[in-house]
Amino acid sequence: MALGKVSVNNLNLGQGAVTEIERYFLFIGPGAKSVGSLIPLNTDSDLDVMLGVQPSDLKTQVTAAMANGGDRWACLAAPINADGEWADALEMAQQQGFSVEAAVITKPVTAAAELSAMHDAAIAINNTYGRRLFVMASTAGIAAELLWSEYLTEQKAITKDLAAPRVLVVPQLHGNDLGVLAGRLANAAVSIADTPMRVASGAVLGLGPVPKDEEGVPLPSAIRSELDKARFSVSQTYPDYPGVFWGDGNMLDAPASDFQVVEYLRLSDKAARQVRPLLIQRVGDRRLNNTPNSMAAAASAFKKPLRVMAKSAKFAGQVFPGEIESPKDGDIVIVWHTKTKVEVYIKVKPLNCPKDLTANIALDLSNDDSE
């Protein structure tokens, strides 16, 4: 004999959105106020109140980032003492649960070992907290007693033979270059798939005065070009075209690697952040198994965030592309190594992007008159 029973359960199918942290940066540097604190900032923030009235390295870069970040810009600031350690502030932010896309360390570095330590810190954060971030670092601008050739030699020595794929370094040629680039990368009007080189994004705003060397020579374009070859990220101009723009966001990655520019790393990291919760939800869930139906359902689920990233829009006769190409069959591969260990391979394909354009013009001297 038995009695009737009725139960209603809510099933969590893992179909919700994943919180995005893209464009949210942590600025760490010497500050005049609130040292040792983590300060959220946005476009409504009064930086004199939040970071102090006195000038500071941190405030200078945050000001430039705010100017270039658009109307949705926001960041987290961590003021430290002049002799403080950026690593302590970065770890404190992680311990307090702040997820950021990038850490912007404003105090200029002078040696490759410092950049290598920043890369190691980014890797350690991923290992410990499962959070992916990259680091934006800076080097000093030209000193008054140096010629441009001497400055170039000094700078190239810092990045020579260094492999730090999660570090981007900006020479402070105008005094606030780092903040300008950080704001440009954080602007919500531009996709994370876009290079900071993109001219259609507009000229940079609030860049400091043009630097000069000991002989009074203003910054030559050749120096910018050589710094770019040395994997620094620098501003650039186009002759007879108004405005100052930016070059590539160069990462300190090895030649022939996949992540030599920041937009490729940002796309890969975003895809990883979107997929990670989907993997966590499937731990110990026998609905994911090696049957054909289960494998197909899992591949479709892992493909969903890629389809969202690939979504484009058409407006006024123009197509505004998504962040990546639409995923195709075979872009998700699931492999069972044992009865309990599964590995997922995911292909993310960026769209082509023109960075070197050439027009070839030929004369047509034919006689079109009919005879």
CSV table of N, CA, C and O in Angstrom, one decimal, residues 188-255:
chain,number,residue,atom,x,y,z
A,188,ALA,N,33.4,51.6,-23.5
A,188,ALA,CA,32.3,50.7,-23.9
A,188,ALA,C,31.8,50.9,-25.3
A,188,ALA,O,31.1,50.1,-25.8
A,189,ALA,N,32.1,52.0,-25.9
A,189,ALA,CA,31.7,52.3,-27.3
A,189,ALA,C,32.5,51.5,-28.3
A,189,ALA,O,32.1,51.4,-29.4
A,190,VAL,N,33.5,50.8,-27.8
A,190,VAL,CA,34.4,50.1,-28.7
A,190,VAL,C,34.5,48.6,-28.2
A,190,VAL,O,34.5,48.4,-27.0
A,191,SER,N,34.5,47.7,-29.1
A,191,SER,CA,34.5,46.3,-28.8
A,191,SER,C,35.9,45.9,-28.2
A,191,SER,O,36.9,46.5,-28.6
A,192,ILE,N,35.9,44.9,-27.3
A,192,ILE,CA,37.2,44.4,-26.9
A,192,ILE,C,38.0,43.8,-28.0
A,192,ILE,O,39.2,43.6,-27.9
A,193,ALA,N,37.3,43.5,-29.1
A,193,ALA,CA,38.0,42.9,-30.3
A,193,ALA,C,38.7,43.9,-31.1
A,193,ALA,O,39.4,43.6,-32.0
A,194,ASP,N,38.4,45.2,-30.8
A,194,ASP,CA,39.0,46.3,-31.6
A,194,ASP,C,40.4,46.6,-31.1
A,194,ASP,O,40.7,46.7,-29.9
A,195,THR,N,41.3,46.8,-32.0
A,195,THR,CA,42.7,47.3,-31.7
A,195,THR,C,42.6,48.8,-31.3
A,195,THR,O,41.8,49.5,-31.8
A,196,PRO,N,43.5,49.2,-30.3
A,196,PRO,CA,43.5,50.6,-30.0
A,196,PRO,C,44.0,51.5,-31.1
A,196,PRO,O,43.9,52.7,-31.1
A,197,MET,N,44.5,50.8,-32.2
A,197,MET,CA,44.9,51.5,-33.4
A,197,MET,C,43.7,52.1,-34.2
A,197,MET,O,43.9,53.0,-35.0
A,198,ARG,N,42.5,51.6,-33.9
A,198,ARG,CA,41.4,51.9,-34.7
A,198,ARG,C,41.1,53.4,-34.8
A,198,ARG,O,40.8,54.1,-33.8
A,199,VAL,N,41.2,54.0,-36.0
A,199,VAL,CA,41.1,55.4,-36.2
A,199,VAL,C,39.7,55.9,-36.0
A,199,VAL,O,39.4,57.0,-35.5
A,200,ALA,N,38.7,55.0,-36.5
A,200,ALA,CA,37.3,55.4,-36.4
A,200,ALA,C,36.8,55.6,-34.9
A,200,ALA,O,35.8,56.1,-34.7
A,201,SER,N,37.6,55.1,-34.0
A,201,SER,CA,37.3,55.3,-32.5
A,201,SER,C,37.5,56.8,-32.1
A,201,SER,O,37.1,57.2,-31.0
A,202,GLY,N,38.2,57.5,-33.0
A,202,GLY,CA,38.5,58.9,-32.7
A,202,GLY,C,39.9,59.1,-32.1
A,202,GLY,O,40.6,58.1,-31.7
A,203,ALA,N,40.4,60.3,-32.1
A,203,ALA,CA,41.7,60.7,-31.6
A,203,ALA,C,41.7,60.5,-30.1
A,203,ALA,O,40.6,60.6,-29.4
A,204,VAL,N,42.9,60.3,-29.5
A,204,VAL,CA,43.0,60.2,-28.0
A,204,VAL,C,42.7,61.6,-27.5
A,204,VAL,O,42.9,62.6,-28.1
A,205,LEU,N,42.3,61.6,-26.2
A,205,LEU,CA,42.0,62.8,-25.5
A,205,LEU,C,42.9,63.1,-24.3
A,205,LEU,O,43.3,62.2,-23.6
A,206,GLY,N,43.3,64.3,-24.1
A,206,GLY,CA,44.0,64.7,-23.0
A,206,GLY,C,45.5,64.3,-22.9
A,206,GLY,O,46.1,64.3,-21.8
A,207,LEU,N,46.0,63.8,-24.0
A,207,LEU,CA,47.4,63.4,-24.0
A,207,LEU,C,48.3,64.6,-23.6
A,207,LEU,O,48.1,65.7,-24.1
A,208,GLY,N,49.4,64.4,-22.8
A,208,GLY,CA,50.2,65.4,-22.4
A,208,GLY,C,51.0,66.1,-23.5
A,208,GLY,O,50.9,65.7,-24.6
A,209,PRO,N,51.8,67.1,-23.1
A,209,PRO,CA,52.6,67.8,-24.1
A,209,PRO,C,53.6,67.0,-24.9
A,209,PRO,O,54.1,66.0,-24.3
A,210,VAL,N,53.9,67.4,-26.1
A,210,VAL,CA,54.9,66.6,-26.9
A,210,VAL,C,56.3,66.8,-26.2
A,210,VAL,O,56.8,67.9,-26.0
A,211,PRO,N,57.0,65.6,-26.0
A,211,PRO,CA,58.3,65.7,-25.3
A,211,PRO,C,59.4,66.1,-26.2
A,211,PRO,O,59.3,65.9,-27.5
A,212,LYS,N,60.4,66.7,-25.7
A,212,LYS,CA,61.6,67.0,-26.4
A,212,LYS,C,62.9,66.5,-25.7
A,212,LYS,O,62.9,66.3,-24.5
A,213,ASP,N,63.9,66.3,-26.5
A,213,ASP,CA,65.1,65.8,-26.0
A,213,ASP,C,66.0,66.9,-25.5
A,213,ASP,O,65.6,68.1,-25.5
A,214,GLU,N,67.3,66.6,-25.2
A,214,GLU,CA,68.2,67.6,-24.7
A,214,GLU,C,68.4,68.7,-25.7
A,214,GLU,O,68.7,69.9,-25.3
A,215,GLU,N,68.4,68.4,-27.0
A,215,GLU,CA,68.6,69.4,-28.0
A,215,GLU,C,67.3,70.1,-28.5
A,215,GLU,O,67.3,70.9,-29.4
A,216,GLY,N,66.2,69.8,-27.8
A,216,GLY,CA,65.0,70.5,-28.1
A,216,GLY,C,64.2,69.9,-29.3
A,216,GLY,O,63.3,70.5,-29.8
A,217,VAL,N,64.6,68.7,-29.7
A,217,VAL,CA,64.0,68.0,-30.8
A,217,VAL,C,62.7,67.3,-30.3
A,217,VAL,O,62.7,66.5,-29.4
A,218,PRO,N,61.6,67.7,-30.9
A,218,PRO,CA,60.3,67.1,-30.5
A,218,PRO,C,60.3,65.6,-30.9
A,218,PRO,O,61.0,65.2,-31.8
A,219,LEU,N,59.4,64.8,-30.2
A,219,LEU,CA,59.4,63.4,-30.5
A,219,LEU,C,59.3,63.0,-31.9
A,219,LEU,O,58.3,63.3,-32.6
A,220,PRO,N,60.3,62.4,-32.5
A,220,PRO,CA,60.2,62.0,-33.9
A,220,PRO,C,59.4,60.7,-34.1
A,220,PRO,O,59.3,59.8,-33.3
A,221,SER,N,58.7,60.6,-35.3
A,221,SER,CA,58.0,59.4,-35.6
A,221,SER,C,58.8,58.2,-35.7
A,221,SER,O,58.4,57.1,-35.4
A,222,ALA,N,60.1,58.4,-36.0
A,222,ALA,CA,61.0,57.2,-36.1
A,222,ALA,C,61.3,56.6,-34.8
A,222,ALA,O,61.4,55.4,-34.7
A,223,ILE,N,61.3,57.4,-33.7
A,223,ILE,CA,61.5,56.9,-32.4
A,223,ILE,C,60.2,56.1,-32.0
A,223,ILE,O,60.3,55.0,-31.4
A,224,ARG,N,59.0,56.6,-32.3
A,224,ARG,CA,57.8,55.8,-32.0
A,224,ARG,C,57.9,54.5,-32.7
A,224,ARG,O,57.5,53.4,-32.2
A,225,SER,N,58.3,54.5,-34.0
A,225,SER,CA,58.4,53.3,-34.8
A,225,SER,C,59.3,52.3,-34.1
A,225,SER,O,59.0,51.1,-34.1
A,226,GLU,N,60.5,52.7,-33.7
A,226,GLU,CA,61.5,51.8,-33.1
A,226,GLU,C,61.0,51.3,-31.7
A,226,GLU,O,61.2,50.1,-31.4
A,227,LEU,N,60.3,52.1,-31.0
A,227,LEU,CA,59.7,51.6,-29.7
A,227,LEU,C,58.6,50.6,-30.0
A,227,LEU,O,58.5,49.6,-29.2
A,228,ASP,N,57.9,50.8,-31.0
A,228,ASP,CA,56.8,49.8,-31.4
A,228,ASP,C,57.5,48.4,-31.7
A,228,ASP,O,57.0,47.4,-31.3
A,229,LYS,N,58.6,48.5,-32.5
A,229,LYS,CA,59.3,47.3,-32.9
A,229,LYS,C,59.9,46.6,-31.6
A,229,LYS,O,60.0,45.4,-31.6
A,230,ALA,N,60.2,47.4,-30.6
A,230,ALA,CA,60.7,46.8,-29.3
A,230,ALA,C,59.6,46.4,-28.4
A,230,ALA,O,59.8,46.1,-27.3
A,231,ARG,N,58.3,46.4,-29.0
A,231,ARG,CA,57.1,45.8,-28.3
A,231,ARG,C,56.6,46.8,-27.2
A,231,ARG,O,55.8,46.4,-26.4
A,232,PHE,N,56.9,48.1,-27.3
A,232,PHE,CA,56.2,49.1,-26.5
A,232,PHE,C,54.9,49.5,-27.2
A,232,PHE,O,54.8,49.4,-28.4
A,233,SER,N,54.0,50.0,-26.5
A,233,SER,CA,52.7,50.5,-27.1
A,233,SER,C,52.8,52.0,-27.0
A,233,SER,O,52.9,52.6,-25.9
A,234,VAL,N,52.7,52.6,-28.2
A,234,VAL,CA,52.9,54.1,-28.3
A,234,VAL,C,51.8,54.8,-29.1
A,234,VAL,O,51.1,54.1,-29.9
A,235,SER,N,51.7,56.1,-28.9
A,235,SER,CA,50.8,56.9,-29.7
A,235,SER,C,51.4,57.0,-31.1
A,235,SER,O,52.6,56.8,-31.4
A,236,GLN,N,50.5,57.5,-32.1
A,236,GLN,CA,51.0,57.8,-33.4
A,236,GLN,C,50.2,58.8,-34.1
A,236,GLN,O,49.0,59.1,-33.7
A,237,THR,N,50.8,59.5,-35.1
A,237,THR,CA,50.0,60.5,-35.9
A,237,THR,C,50.2,60.1,-37.3
A,237,THR,O,51.0,59.3,-37.7
A,238,TYR,N,49.3,60.7,-38.1
A,238,TYR,CA,49.3,60.5,-39.6
A,238,TYR,C,49.6,61.9,-40.2
A,238,TYR,O,48.8,62.8,-39.9
A,239,PRO,N,50.6,62.1,-41.0
A,239,PRO,CA,50.9,63.4,-41.6
A,239,PRO,C,49.6,63.9,-42.4
A,239,PRO,O,48.9,63.1,-43.1
A,240,ASP,N,49.3,65.2,-42.2
A,240,ASP,CA,48.2,65.9,-42.8
A,240,ASP,C,46.9,65.3,-42.4
A,240,ASP,O,45.9,65.5,-43.2
A,241,TYR,N,46.8,64.5,-41.3
A,241,TYR,CA,45.5,64.0,-40.8
A,241,TYR,C,45.5,64.5,-39.3
A,241,TYR,O,46.3,64.0,-38.6
A,242,PRO,N,44.5,65.3,-39.0
A,242,PRO,CA,44.5,65.8,-37.6
A,242,PRO,C,44.2,64.8,-36.5
A,242,PRO,O,43.5,63.8,-36.7
A,243,GLY,N,44.9,65.0,-35.4
A,243,GLY,CA,44.6,64.2,-34.2
A,243,GLY,C,45.8,63.2,-33.9
A,243,GLY,O,46.6,62.9,-34.8
A,244,VAL,N,45.8,62.8,-32.7
A,244,VAL,CA,46.8,61.8,-32.2
A,244,VAL,C,46.1,60.5,-32.0
A,244,VAL,O,45.0,60.5,-31.3
A,245,PHE,N,46.6,59.4,-32.5
A,245,PHE,CA,45.9,58.1,-32.4
A,245,PHE,C,46.8,57.2,-31.6
A,245,PHE,O,47.7,57.6,-30.9
A,246,TRP,N,46.6,55.9,-31.8
A,246,TRP,CA,47.4,54.9,-31.1
A,246,TRP,C,47.9,53.8,-32.0
A,246,TRP,O,47.3,53.6,-33.1
A,247,GLY,N,49.0,53.2,-31.6
A,247,GLY,CA,49.4,52.0,-32.4
A,247,GLY,C,48.9,50.7,-31.8
A,247,GLY,O,47.9,50.7,-31.1
A,248,ASP,N,49.5,49.6,-32.1
A,248,ASP,CA,49.1,48.4,-31.5
A,248,ASP,C,49.3,48.3,-30.0
A,248,ASP,O,50.2,48.9,-29.5
A,249,GLY,N,48.4,47.6,-29.4
A,249,GLY,CA,48.6,47.3,-28.0
A,249,GLY,C,49.5,46.0,-27.9
A,249,GLY,O,49.0,44.9,-27.8
A,250,ASN,N,50.8,46.3,-27.9
A,250,ASN,CA,51.7,45.2,-28.0
A,250,ASN,C,51.9,44.4,-26.7
A,250,ASN,O,52.2,45.1,-25.6
A,251,MET,N,51.8,43.1,-26.7
A,251,MET,CA,52.0,42.3,-25.5
A,251,MET,C,53.5,41.8,-25.6
A,251,MET,O,54.0,41.7,-26.7
A,252,LEU,N,54.1,41.6,-24.5
A,252,LEU,CA,55.5,41.1,-24.5
A,252,LEU,C,55.6,39.6,-24.7
A,252,LEU,O,56.1,38.9,-23.9
A,253,ASP,N,55.0,39.2,-25.8
A,253,ASP,CA,55.0,37.8,-26.1
A,253,ASP,C,56.1,37.5,-27.1
A,253,ASP,O,56.7,38.4,-27.7
A,254,ALA,N,56.4,36.2,-27.3
A,254,ALA,CA,57.5,35.8,-28.2
A,254,ALA,C,57.0,35.9,-29.6
A,254,ALA,O,55.8,35.8,-30.0
A,255,PRO,N,58.0,36.0,-30.5
A,255,PRO,CA,57.7,36.0,-32.0
A,255,PRO,C,56.9,34.8,-32.4
A,255,PRO,O,57.2,33.7,-31.9
